[in-house]
Amino acid sequence: MRYPLINRFKGSLLGALLGEVLAKNAEGQYNSCSDASKIAVLGVQSLIELGKLDIDNWLERDQKKSPDLDISDGFLPKAIIVTLPVTVFFHENTTNLRQNLLHVLQIWADDPIVRDGILAVGYAIAQCLTEKFHPRTLIPEIIAFIGETSTLLPEKLLKLNDLLDAEVGLESAQAEFSREAEPSNAIAMAFYCFLSTLEDLHLGVLRSTHQDNTWQGETKNLNSQTITTITGALSGAYNSTTGIPVKWQVLLCPTNLAIWELTNFSQVLELADALVAVWSGVYDPALHLKEYPEEGCLRGEEQSQLCVFASPRVIQSR
């Protein structure tokens, strides 16, 4: 494997957060994905404890711990964050992946473009995690994965494919996808920023933050948030944590996350190791879960030992 699965997963999470933070450069705007990260934490905890997706359990945690969560405003970027753990947990089987992503989305959204956007991003990330990613065939594969739809996303993705084949520049791509204030344009633009800078997460995310004058008003802000979040998530999954520049890793330190009210993202990253361990089949609660106050169970120091896990059917050095 080029990069360990856990590094790709964390890279995708951090990439999405980077995109979110860079898109919201106005003071006091950084907590826009705080609710989404809270829901992601609850989802990861449910997956870890049950070893499967249980929507009822997830909803129960949501109602019990965070009854006032609202991710309806600007939902698509937040939905990317919420569904990332589900994508990782079911990335090996595209049929299960599609089924479970749709199952999660039924809880919070019934917007067809949100559905198609999550399926497109989820499929691309899954291909990165399984190292079956092929840039030239990705777009047709995504369109097939989405299936029948009433949105314009397949049409926009086909146009994107033509632009990539023609090797057009950033300004030309923006001119094409900024003609209408349409979410499918933002999704296509995010895939352009990712696919045109595959090996360079730094450049890809920076390009996603560049705004042409044709993107105006409130729609401009929403599009920017969507583009950068998706670009960061995709490029993070492809390049893993090693592709994130040191200065950006410092930017995402726990202290700054606390200032931006994004401490839940730190918790997601802490739980990422346990989630991948559950997926690989070697999870031991005593090694990963620090505390269960409601059960009166506390992890002892004697249980803190090294736990190594890898993808199934892959020979690893000891």
Tab-separated table of C-alpha atoms in Angstrom:
chain	number	residue	atom	x	y	z
A	1	MET	CA	0.000	0.000	0.000
A	2	ARG	CA	1.231	3.476	-0.822
A	3	TYR	CA	-0.174	4.962	2.391
A	4	PRO	CA	-1.728	3.241	5.429
A	5	LEU	CA	-5.508	3.336	5.524
A	6	ILE	CA	-5.536	5.239	8.819
A	7	ASN	CA	-3.365	7.992	7.313
A	8	ARG	CA	-5.696	8.330	4.339
A	9	PHE	CA	-8.731	8.483	6.635
A	10	LYS	CA	-7.175	11.147	8.846
A	11	GLY	CA	-5.950	12.955	5.744
A	12	SER	CA	-9.495	13.105	4.430
A	13	LEU	CA	-10.832	14.426	7.745
A	14	LEU	CA	-8.085	17.021	8.065
A	15	GLY	CA	-8.410	17.987	4.417
A	16	ALA	CA	-12.127	18.624	4.837
A	17	LEU	CA	-11.451	20.717	7.926
A	18	LEU	CA	-8.717	22.668	6.146
A	19	GLY	CA	-11.081	23.477	3.335
A	20	GLU	CA	-13.718	24.566	5.833
A	21	VAL	CA	-11.322	26.821	7.735
A	22	LEU	CA	-9.752	28.387	4.647
A	23	ALA	CA	-13.148	29.072	3.104
A	24	LYS	CA	-14.320	30.845	6.234
A	25	ASN	CA	-11.540	33.412	6.598
A	26	ALA	CA	-13.733	36.059	8.207
A	27	GLU	CA	-13.359	36.412	11.964
A	28	GLY	CA	-15.859	34.370	13.928
A	29	GLN	CA	-16.864	32.200	10.982
A	30	TYR	CA	-14.826	29.106	11.759
A	31	ASN	CA	-17.441	27.227	13.761
A	32	SER	CA	-19.666	26.593	10.737
A	33	CYS	CA	-18.918	22.864	10.754
A	34	SER	CA	-19.034	22.513	14.543
A	35	ASP	CA	-22.467	20.849	14.489
A	36	ALA	CA	-21.387	18.480	11.734
A	37	SER	CA	-18.293	17.413	13.668
A	38	LYS	CA	-20.446	16.746	16.751
A	39	ILE	CA	-22.694	14.459	14.721
A	40	ALA	CA	-19.632	12.770	13.190
A	41	VAL	CA	-18.307	12.020	16.693
A	42	LEU	CA	-21.603	10.398	17.665
A	43	GLY	CA	-21.591	8.354	14.464
A	44	VAL	CA	-18.017	7.163	14.969
A	45	GLN	CA	-18.762	6.160	18.557
A	46	SER	CA	-21.785	4.179	17.398
A	47	LEU	CA	-19.780	2.398	14.685
A	48	ILE	CA	-17.016	1.550	17.152
A	49	GLU	CA	-19.255	0.173	19.878
A	50	LEU	CA	-21.646	-1.768	17.629
A	51	GLY	CA	-19.309	-2.691	14.781
A	52	LYS	CA	-22.027	-1.799	12.286
A	53	LEU	CA	-24.183	1.107	11.159
A	54	ASP	CA	-27.247	1.416	13.373
A	55	ILE	CA	-29.211	4.548	12.519
A	56	ASP	CA	-31.527	4.177	15.515
A	57	ASN	CA	-28.535	4.090	17.854
A	58	TRP	CA	-26.998	7.107	16.115
A	59	LEU	CA	-30.254	9.068	16.411
A	60	GLU	CA	-30.595	8.122	20.068
A	61	ARG	CA	-27.135	9.522	20.774
A	62	ASP	CA	-27.982	12.617	18.752
A	63	GLN	CA	-31.157	13.290	20.738
A	64	LYS	CA	-29.600	12.470	24.089
A	65	LYS	CA	-26.355	14.416	23.820
A	66	SER	CA	-27.019	17.138	21.245
A	67	PRO	CA	-30.748	17.740	20.833
A	68	ASP	CA	-30.289	21.172	19.249
A	69	LEU	CA	-27.909	20.197	16.458
A	70	ASP	CA	-28.735	21.857	13.158
A	71	ILE	CA	-26.878	21.003	9.969
A	72	SER	CA	-29.569	22.067	7.548
A	73	ASP	CA	-27.965	25.424	6.754
A	74	GLY	CA	-25.386	24.924	3.996
A	75	PHE	CA	-25.858	21.194	4.325
A	76	LEU	CA	-23.628	19.751	1.606
A	77	PRO	CA	-20.199	20.640	3.118
A	78	LYS	CA	-21.398	19.448	6.518
A	79	ALA	CA	-22.816	16.249	5.055
A	80	ILE	CA	-19.359	15.478	3.648
A	81	ILE	CA	-17.948	15.586	7.176
A	82	VAL	CA	-20.818	13.611	8.729
A	83	THR	CA	-20.577	10.781	6.187
A	84	LEU	CA	-16.766	10.439	6.085
A	85	PRO	CA	-16.675	7.788	8.865
A	86	VAL	CA	-19.391	5.800	7.071
A	87	THR	CA	-17.416	5.984	3.826
A	88	VAL	CA	-14.315	4.634	5.558
A	89	PHE	CA	-16.180	1.846	7.333
A	90	PHE	CA	-17.798	0.510	4.145
A	91	HIS	CA	-15.201	1.512	1.548
A	92	GLU	CA	-14.346	-2.057	0.475
A	93	ASN	CA	-17.732	-2.883	-1.025
A	94	THR	CA	-19.317	-0.254	-3.269
A	95	THR	CA	-22.779	-1.816	-2.967
A	96	ASN	CA	-22.714	-1.616	0.827
A	97	LEU	CA	-21.136	1.822	0.633
A	98	ARG	CA	-23.927	3.212	-1.512
A	99	GLN	CA	-26.642	1.602	0.584
A	100	ASN	CA	-25.278	2.919	3.883
A	101	LEU	CA	-24.556	6.424	2.610
A	102	LEU	CA	-28.139	6.700	1.384
A	103	HIS	CA	-29.350	5.319	4.699
A	104	VAL	CA	-27.511	8.038	6.635
A	105	LEU	CA	-28.683	10.820	4.344
A	106	GLN	CA	-32.325	9.871	4.815
A	107	ILE	CA	-32.053	11.134	8.380
A	108	TRP	CA	-31.084	14.714	7.644
A	109	ALA	CA	-31.705	15.507	4.001
A	110	ASP	CA	-33.847	14.600	1.043
A	111	ASP	CA	-32.244	17.015	-1.417
A	112	PRO	CA	-31.255	15.107	-4.600
A	113	ILE	CA	-28.104	17.202	-5.145
A	114	VAL	CA	-26.911	16.463	-1.604
A	115	ARG	CA	-27.522	12.775	-2.278
A	116	ASP	CA	-25.585	12.849	-5.542
A	117	GLY	CA	-22.772	14.933	-4.078
A	118	ILE	CA	-22.265	12.555	-1.162
A	119	LEU	CA	-22.315	9.526	-3.458
A	120	ALA	CA	-19.782	11.139	-5.802
A	121	VAL	CA	-17.396	12.125	-3.018
A	122	GLY	CA	-17.887	8.865	-1.131
A	123	TYR	CA	-17.095	6.763	-4.193
A	124	ALA	CA	-13.959	8.767	-5.011
A	125	ILE	CA	-12.681	8.498	-1.439
A	126	ALA	CA	-13.404	4.760	-1.371
A	127	GLN	CA	-11.352	4.323	-4.545
A	128	CYS	CA	-8.477	6.150	-2.877
A	129	LEU	CA	-8.712	3.960	0.230
A	130	THR	CA	-8.699	0.735	-1.798
A	131	GLU	CA	-5.981	2.116	-4.100
A	132	LYS	CA	-8.152	1.427	-7.143
A	133	PHE	CA	-8.196	5.095	-8.072
A	134	HIS	CA	-7.799	5.758	-11.804
A	135	PRO	CA	-8.161	9.434	-12.814
A	136	ARG	CA	-9.157	8.724	-16.408
A	137	THR	CA	-12.033	6.411	-15.513
A	138	LEU	CA	-13.133	8.040	-12.264
A	139	ILE	CA	-15.822	10.332	-13.704
A	140	PRO	CA	-17.673	7.601	-15.682
A	141	GLU	CA	-17.464	5.340	-12.628
A	142	ILE	CA	-18.947	8.047	-10.393
A	143	ILE	CA	-21.815	8.668	-12.821
A	144	ALA	CA	-22.596	4.948	-12.849
A	145	PHE	CA	-22.396	4.857	-9.038
A	146	ILE	CA	-24.869	7.749	-8.727
A	147	GLY	CA	-27.360	6.048	-11.025
A	148	GLU	CA	-30.591	7.645	-12.164
A	149	THR	CA	-31.010	11.189	-10.923
A	150	SER	CA	-32.940	14.370	-11.560
A	151	THR	CA	-29.926	16.598	-10.908
A	152	LEU	CA	-27.469	18.101	-13.368
A	153	LEU	CA	-24.432	16.567	-11.672
A	154	PRO	CA	-23.760	13.785	-14.238
A	155	GLU	CA	-23.925	16.360	-17.030
A	156	LYS	CA	-21.547	18.695	-15.160
A	157	LEU	CA	-19.128	15.852	-14.449
A	158	LEU	CA	-19.046	14.901	-18.127
A	159	LYS	CA	-18.250	18.515	-18.937
A	160	LEU	CA	-15.528	18.406	-16.311
A	161	ASN	CA	-14.051	15.336	-17.974
A	162	ASP	CA	-13.867	17.217	-21.270
A	163	LEU	CA	-12.148	20.169	-19.588
A	164	LEU	CA	-9.586	17.901	-17.944
A	165	ASP	CA	-8.875	16.165	-21.252
A	166	ALA	CA	-8.353	19.594	-22.828
A	167	GLU	CA	-6.069	20.568	-19.900
A	168	VAL	CA	-7.835	23.902	-19.412
A	169	GLY	CA	-6.653	26.300	-16.728
A	170	LEU	CA	-8.342	27.299	-13.490
A	171	GLU	CA	-9.901	30.477	-14.868
A	172	SER	CA	-11.436	28.643	-17.816
A	173	ALA	CA	-12.908	26.003	-15.517
A	174	GLN	CA	-14.327	28.684	-13.235
A	175	ALA	CA	-15.842	30.499	-16.192
A	176	GLU	CA	-17.570	27.292	-17.254
A	177	PHE	CA	-18.930	26.366	-13.840
A	178	SER	CA	-19.870	29.844	-12.597
A	179	ARG	CA	-22.536	30.560	-15.187
A	180	GLU	CA	-25.321	29.497	-12.816
A	181	ALA	CA	-25.621	29.388	-9.048
A	182	GLU	CA	-26.052	25.622	-9.082
A	183	PRO	CA	-24.635	23.260	-6.390
A	184	SER	CA	-23.664	20.754	-9.084
A	185	ASN	CA	-21.289	23.389	-10.481
A	186	ALA	CA	-19.567	23.678	-7.103
A	187	ILE	CA	-19.172	19.889	-6.884
A	188	ALA	CA	-17.739	19.727	-10.402
A	189	MET	CA	-15.370	22.597	-9.601
A	190	ALA	CA	-14.141	20.775	-6.500
A	191	PHE	CA	-13.385	17.667	-8.563
A	192	TYR	CA	-11.532	19.876	-11.051
A	193	CYS	CA	-9.322	21.325	-8.294
A	194	PHE	CA	-8.603	17.809	-7.025
A	195	LEU	CA	-8.027	16.009	-10.326
A	196	SER	CA	-5.927	18.804	-11.839
A	197	THR	CA	-3.492	18.709	-8.880
A	198	LEU	CA	-3.587	15.065	-7.820
A	199	GLU	CA	-0.206	14.841	-6.115
A	200	ASP	CA	-0.260	18.306	-4.518
A	201	LEU	CA	-2.800	18.772	-1.728
A	202	HIS	CA	-1.466	22.226	-0.900
A	203	LEU	CA	-1.928	23.535	-4.431
A	204	GLY	CA	-5.288	21.831	-4.902
A	205	VAL	CA	-6.793	23.349	-1.761
A	206	LEU	CA	-5.347	26.783	-2.537
A	207	ARG	CA	-6.830	26.654	-6.027
A	208	SER	CA	-10.188	25.723	-4.538
A	209	THR	CA	-10.134	28.906	-2.440
A	210	HIS	CA	-9.487	31.130	-5.450
A	211	GLN	CA	-12.684	32.931	-6.379
A	212	ASP	CA	-13.426	34.460	-9.736
A	213	ASN	CA	-15.428	37.701	-9.734
A	214	THR	CA	-18.375	35.901	-11.312
A	215	TRP	CA	-19.152	34.091	-8.033
A	216	GLN	CA	-21.224	36.663	-6.185
A	217	GLY	CA	-22.990	37.312	-2.886
A	218	GLU	CA	-24.244	34.664	-0.480
A	219	THR	CA	-24.135	31.980	-3.157
A	220	LYS	CA	-20.451	32.711	-3.631
A	221	ASN	CA	-19.769	32.000	0.045
A	222	LEU	CA	-21.692	28.736	0.002
A	223	ASN	CA	-20.000	27.603	-3.202
A	224	SER	CA	-16.592	28.437	-1.766
A	225	GLN	CA	-17.311	26.382	1.336
A	226	THR	CA	-18.557	23.447	-0.737
A	227	ILE	CA	-15.631	23.532	-3.163
A	228	THR	CA	-12.884	23.756	-0.547
A	229	THR	CA	-14.396	21.144	1.778
A	230	ILE	CA	-14.809	18.588	-1.008
A	231	THR	CA	-11.387	19.344	-2.507
A	232	GLY	CA	-9.732	18.963	0.892
A	233	ALA	CA	-11.514	15.696	1.659
A	234	LEU	CA	-10.648	14.167	-1.724
A	235	SER	CA	-7.034	15.319	-1.793
A	236	GLY	CA	-6.542	14.307	1.838
A	237	ALA	CA	-7.766	10.789	1.090
A	238	TYR	CA	-5.492	10.528	-1.954
A	239	ASN	CA	-2.328	12.058	-0.457
A	240	SER	CA	-2.968	11.052	3.191
A	241	THR	CA	-1.660	13.078	6.123
A	242	THR	CA	1.811	13.178	4.571
A	243	GLY	CA	0.503	15.538	1.902
A	244	ILE	CA	-0.558	18.186	4.419
A	245	PRO	CA	2.092	20.935	4.761
A	246	VAL	CA	3.600	21.414	8.218
A	247	LYS	CA	2.306	24.980	8.484
A	248	TRP	CA	-1.239	23.714	7.926
A	249	GLN	CA	-0.761	20.914	10.446
A	250	VAL	CA	0.194	23.588	12.983
A	251	LEU	CA	-2.892	25.550	11.949
A	252	LEU	CA	-5.007	22.543	12.927
A	253	CYS	CA	-3.440	22.034	16.351
A	254	PRO	CA	-5.848	21.365	19.262
A	255	THR	CA	-5.367	24.900	20.611
A	256	ASN	CA	-6.571	26.513	17.399
A	257	LEU	CA	-9.413	24.028	17.049
A	258	ALA	CA	-10.554	25.018	20.534
A	259	ILE	CA	-10.444	28.706	19.588
A	260	TRP	CA	-12.591	27.994	16.525
A	261	GLU	CA	-14.968	25.815	18.594
A	262	LEU	CA	-13.942	22.748	16.601
A	263	THR	CA	-12.708	20.560	19.443
A	264	ASN	CA	-15.042	17.835	18.205
A	265	PHE	CA	-12.781	17.424	15.198
A	266	SER	CA	-9.921	16.535	17.536
A	267	GLN	CA	-12.169	13.884	19.051
A	268	VAL	CA	-12.984	12.461	15.617
A	269	LEU	CA	-9.261	12.150	14.887
A	270	GLU	CA	-8.669	10.441	18.231
A	271	LEU	CA	-11.430	7.956	17.475
A	272	ALA	CA	-10.151	7.311	13.940
A	273	ASP	CA	-7.635	4.686	15.107
A	274	ALA	CA	-10.335	2.773	16.959
A	275	LEU	CA	-12.706	2.978	13.992
A	276	VAL	CA	-10.143	1.493	11.618
A	277	ALA	CA	-9.326	-1.167	14.217
A	278	VAL	CA	-12.996	-2.161	14.357
A	279	TRP	CA	-13.103	-2.305	10.563
A	280	SER	CA	-10.012	-4.529	10.453
A	281	GLY	CA	-11.385	-6.894	13.089
A	282	VAL	CA	-8.767	-6.460	15.829
A	283	TYR	CA	-10.521	-3.913	17.987
A	284	ASP	CA	-10.150	-4.216	21.757
A	285	PRO	CA	-12.242	-1.747	23.789
A	286	ALA	CA	-9.732	-1.823	26.623
A	287	LEU	CA	-7.054	-0.453	24.324
A	288	HIS	CA	-9.036	2.345	22.749
A	289	LEU	CA	-11.895	3.578	24.899
A	290	LYS	CA	-10.574	5.744	27.709
A	291	GLU	CA	-13.708	6.017	29.789
A	292	TYR	CA	-17.335	4.910	30.037
A	293	PRO	CA	-18.746	6.960	32.931
A	294	GLU	CA	-22.243	5.589	32.492
A	295	GLU	CA	-20.953	2.039	32.954
A	296	GLY	CA	-18.374	2.841	35.592
A	297	CYS	CA	-15.631	1.344	33.462
A	298	LEU	CA	-12.228	3.033	33.327
A	299	ARG	CA	-9.239	1.894	31.319
A	300	GLY	CA	-6.336	0.838	33.495
A	301	GLU	CA	-2.729	1.814	32.873
A	302	GLU	CA	-1.768	-1.851	32.684
A	303	GLN	CA	-3.954	-2.186	29.583
A	304	SER	CA	-2.103	0.526	27.660
A	305	GLN	CA	-0.132	-1.542	25.200
A	306	LEU	CA	0.758	-1.326	21.546
A	307	CYS	CA	-1.935	-2.437	19.115
A	308	VAL	CA	-1.039	-2.980	15.463
A	309	PHE	CA	-3.587	-3.481	12.704
A	310	ALA	CA	-3.601	-3.473	8.916
A	311	SER	CA	-5.886	-4.019	5.967
A	312	PRO	CA	-7.214	-7.577	5.664
A	313	ARG	CA	-5.354	-10.059	3.464
A	314	VAL	CA	-2.307	-7.800	3.301
A	315	ILE	CA	1.042	-9.125	4.549
A	316	GLN	CA	2.730	-6.565	6.804
A	317	SER	CA	6.209	-6.461	8.323
A	318	ARG	CA	6.343	-7.094	12.064
